[in-house]
Amino acid sequence: MPALLFALVWLSCTWFGSWAFNPNSATRLLAATAIVETGSARIDPYGAMTIDKAQFDGHLYMDKAPGMTLMALPFVAATNWITGQTSADVPHMLFDPDAEAFLRLRMRIAIAGIGAVLTALAAVALLDLGTGIGGSRAAGLFAGIGFALGTTLWGWTTTWFGHAAATSLIAIALWAVWRGTRDGLAPRYALIAGFALGWAVVVEHGALLLGAPVALWALWRIRNADRAAQLRTVALAIAGGISAALPLLAYNLATFGDPFTTGYSGVVGFEGMKQGLFGLTYPKLDVLYEILLGKRRGIIWVAPILVLAPFGIWSLLRDPARRDLGMLATGGALACFLYHAAYVYWDGGNATGPRHALPAIAYLALGLAAYWGSANRVERGLGLAFLIASVALNLIITAVDIQAPHHFTAPVTDHILPGFLALNLRTIPSEFWGWPPGAGLALYLILAGALAILLALACRRSAPD
C-alpha cells in the first residue's frame, strides 16, 4: 500500500503542470539558474522576467526564502548538462516562448525529482499515522489521499512555490513525532522531525510559526519520559533543525554578506511588505471568512472533503487517549488560518484557494483519519462520496490552472470549469510530446485508475476478517 500510494501521488503531481512564468516560481528558478551558471545568486540579467525580486546595493536577487531554489540546483545543473543549453541561449524576456520552455523544462524536472516526491512521502506518512489514529488501513488511506489529491496541495505541487513543500514537511514531522513517541522514545524520529521542521522554515519562513504546534506537541508527548531520554530527544531534534538551517545561513551569508539578512528585506514593488513583519500584521475577521468560505479564495470550495475534518477532530477531543491529537489538529489548523488572515497580501495574487494557509491541510488530515475510524457504514459512504468529489475537483483544478487570475470572483466556476470543458490543460504528453490535451488526460486516467484499483484491492486485503 505505501508503494502504490506513493506511485499514485507522484504520478499525479508530475503529470500536470503550471505556468513557469508565474513570478513566484520564476524568481526561484532564475536564482537557481544564476547560481548554477555563474556561481552568484544575482538575477540582474533576468530582471525583466519576474516582478518578484529584491534589490541590494544596486543588484537584483530573489525575494523568497531560498529552500526551493537550493533544492532545484541539482536538477537545473543536470538539465543544462544533458540538453547542452543555458540561459544565454534564450531571450531574457517575459512571455518569450523559448524562455518559458527553458524554465518549464527545469521546473518540471525539479518537481518530478523533489516536489512530487515530498508530497508523495507526506501522503505515505499520513497513511501510517492515519492507520494509527483511525485503527485501520482504510482510515490511513482516506487521510493520505484526501491530503494529497483531495485538496489544492495537488495543484500547488505542480508549481515551484514553497507552500506545498512546507506543508508536506510539516506532515512528515507530524508522523515522525507520533512514530517516535508511540512506544517509548525512538531517537531517529526526533532527528527526522527536527530536520523536517527546520527545512520547512528554509522553504517558507512562515513555517517557523505554522510548524510550531508540532514542536509543542512533541514536548508534550515526551513529558513523562526520564530526564536523560528527554534531553537526548530534544538534542537530536535541535540537531536536525540546525543541520537544516545551515544552508539557509550559508545562502544568506554568501548572497547578502549577513547570515540573518533575508531577501524579503529588500523586496521591490510590494509596499505592503513593509507593514508589520514582512507584511504580517494581525488577523482580520473578514479575511478569515474569505479564506474559509468566500467563493474567491475559500478553502471549502476547492477542498470540500475538509468539511469532514472537524467531525473527526471532535471524536479525538472526546477520547482521553487521543485528546492531544485533537488539540494539535485544532491548534495547528487555527494557527495556519489566522496567519493567513494576518497577511497583507492574503488573496495571493493569481491563485486558486488560500495558498498561504495550505499547511492547515496537514493538521486537518488528522481529523480525516479520525472521521473514518469513528464513522458507521452510512458515514463512511458519505466520506467516500466527499473524497471522490474532492479528488475529481482537484484533478480539474490541477489540470487547468492552480494559478487562476486574480480578477475572477469565483475562479472554479468562472475560469477553471470552462477551461476544463475547452480542454485547456497542461499535461506531460501535451507539453512535451505534442499530443492533444485530451489524449494526455485520458492516458493519465488510465494509469492513475490502474494504480487506484490496485490500491483499493491492497486496502481490502489488509482489512480484518
mmCIF file of N, CA and C in Angstrom, residues 29-43 46:
data_model
loop_
_atom_site.group_PDB
_atom_site.id
_atom_site.type_symbol
_atom_site.label_atom_id
_atom_site.label_comp_id
_atom_site.label_asym_id
_atom_site.label_seq_id
_atom_site.Cartn_x
_atom_site.Cartn_y
_atom_site.Cartn_z
ATOM 1 N N LEU A 29 13.436 29.791 -9.798
ATOM 2 C CA LEU A 29 14.145 29.062 -10.844
ATOM 3 C C LEU A 29 15.244 29.918 -11.469
ATOM 4 N N LEU A 30 14.987 31.200 -11.615
ATOM 5 C CA LEU A 30 16.003 32.095 -12.164
ATOM 6 C C LEU A 30 17.189 32.208 -11.211
ATOM 7 N N ALA A 31 16.917 32.253 -9.911
ATOM 8 C CA ALA A 31 18.009 32.293 -8.940
ATOM 9 C C ALA A 31 18.826 31.005 -9.002
ATOM 10 N N ALA A 32 18.139 29.867 -9.132
ATOM 11 C CA ALA A 32 18.856 28.592 -9.255
ATOM 12 C C ALA A 32 19.695 28.571 -10.526
ATOM 13 N N THR A 33 19.147 29.098 -11.621
ATOM 14 C CA THR A 33 19.881 29.157 -12.880
ATOM 15 C C THR A 33 21.118 30.033 -12.742
ATOM 16 N N ALA A 34 20.966 31.170 -12.077
ATOM 17 C CA ALA A 34 22.100 32.079 -11.890
ATOM 18 C C ALA A 34 23.196 31.415 -11.066
ATOM 19 N N ILE A 35 22.821 30.729 -10.000
ATOM 20 C CA ILE A 35 23.822 30.073 -9.154
ATOM 21 C C ILE A 35 24.555 28.987 -9.937
ATOM 22 N N VAL A 36 23.795 28.183 -10.688
ATOM 23 C CA VAL A 36 24.405 27.096 -11.461
ATOM 24 C C VAL A 36 25.347 27.639 -12.531
ATOM 25 N N GLU A 37 24.932 28.693 -13.205
ATOM 26 C CA GLU A 37 25.683 29.169 -14.365
ATOM 27 C C GLU A 37 26.763 30.189 -14.030
ATOM 28 N N THR A 38 26.587 30.939 -12.923
ATOM 29 C CA THR A 38 27.567 31.994 -12.608
ATOM 30 C C THR A 38 28.171 31.860 -11.220
ATOM 31 N N GLY A 39 27.587 31.019 -10.377
ATOM 32 C CA GLY A 39 28.077 30.919 -9.008
ATOM 33 C C GLY A 39 27.570 32.022 -8.112
ATOM 34 N N SER A 40 26.711 32.900 -8.625
ATOM 35 C CA SER A 40 26.159 34.011 -7.856
ATOM 36 C C SER A 40 24.639 33.952 -7.896
ATOM 37 N N ALA A 41 24.000 34.395 -6.819
ATOM 38 C CA ALA A 41 22.539 34.410 -6.760
ATOM 39 C C ALA A 41 21.944 35.672 -7.365
ATOM 40 N N ARG A 42 22.761 36.544 -7.922
ATOM 41 C CA ARG A 42 22.242 37.758 -8.547
ATOM 42 C C ARG A 42 21.459 37.400 -9.803
ATOM 43 N N ILE A 43 20.280 38.015 -9.937
ATOM 44 C CA ILE A 43 19.447 37.758 -11.120
ATOM 45 C C ILE A 43 19.338 39.011 -11.977
ATOM 46 N N TYR A 46 18.108 38.747 -15.504
ATOM 47 C CA TYR A 46 16.741 38.241 -15.650
ATOM 48 C C TYR A 46 15.698 39.188 -15.051
#
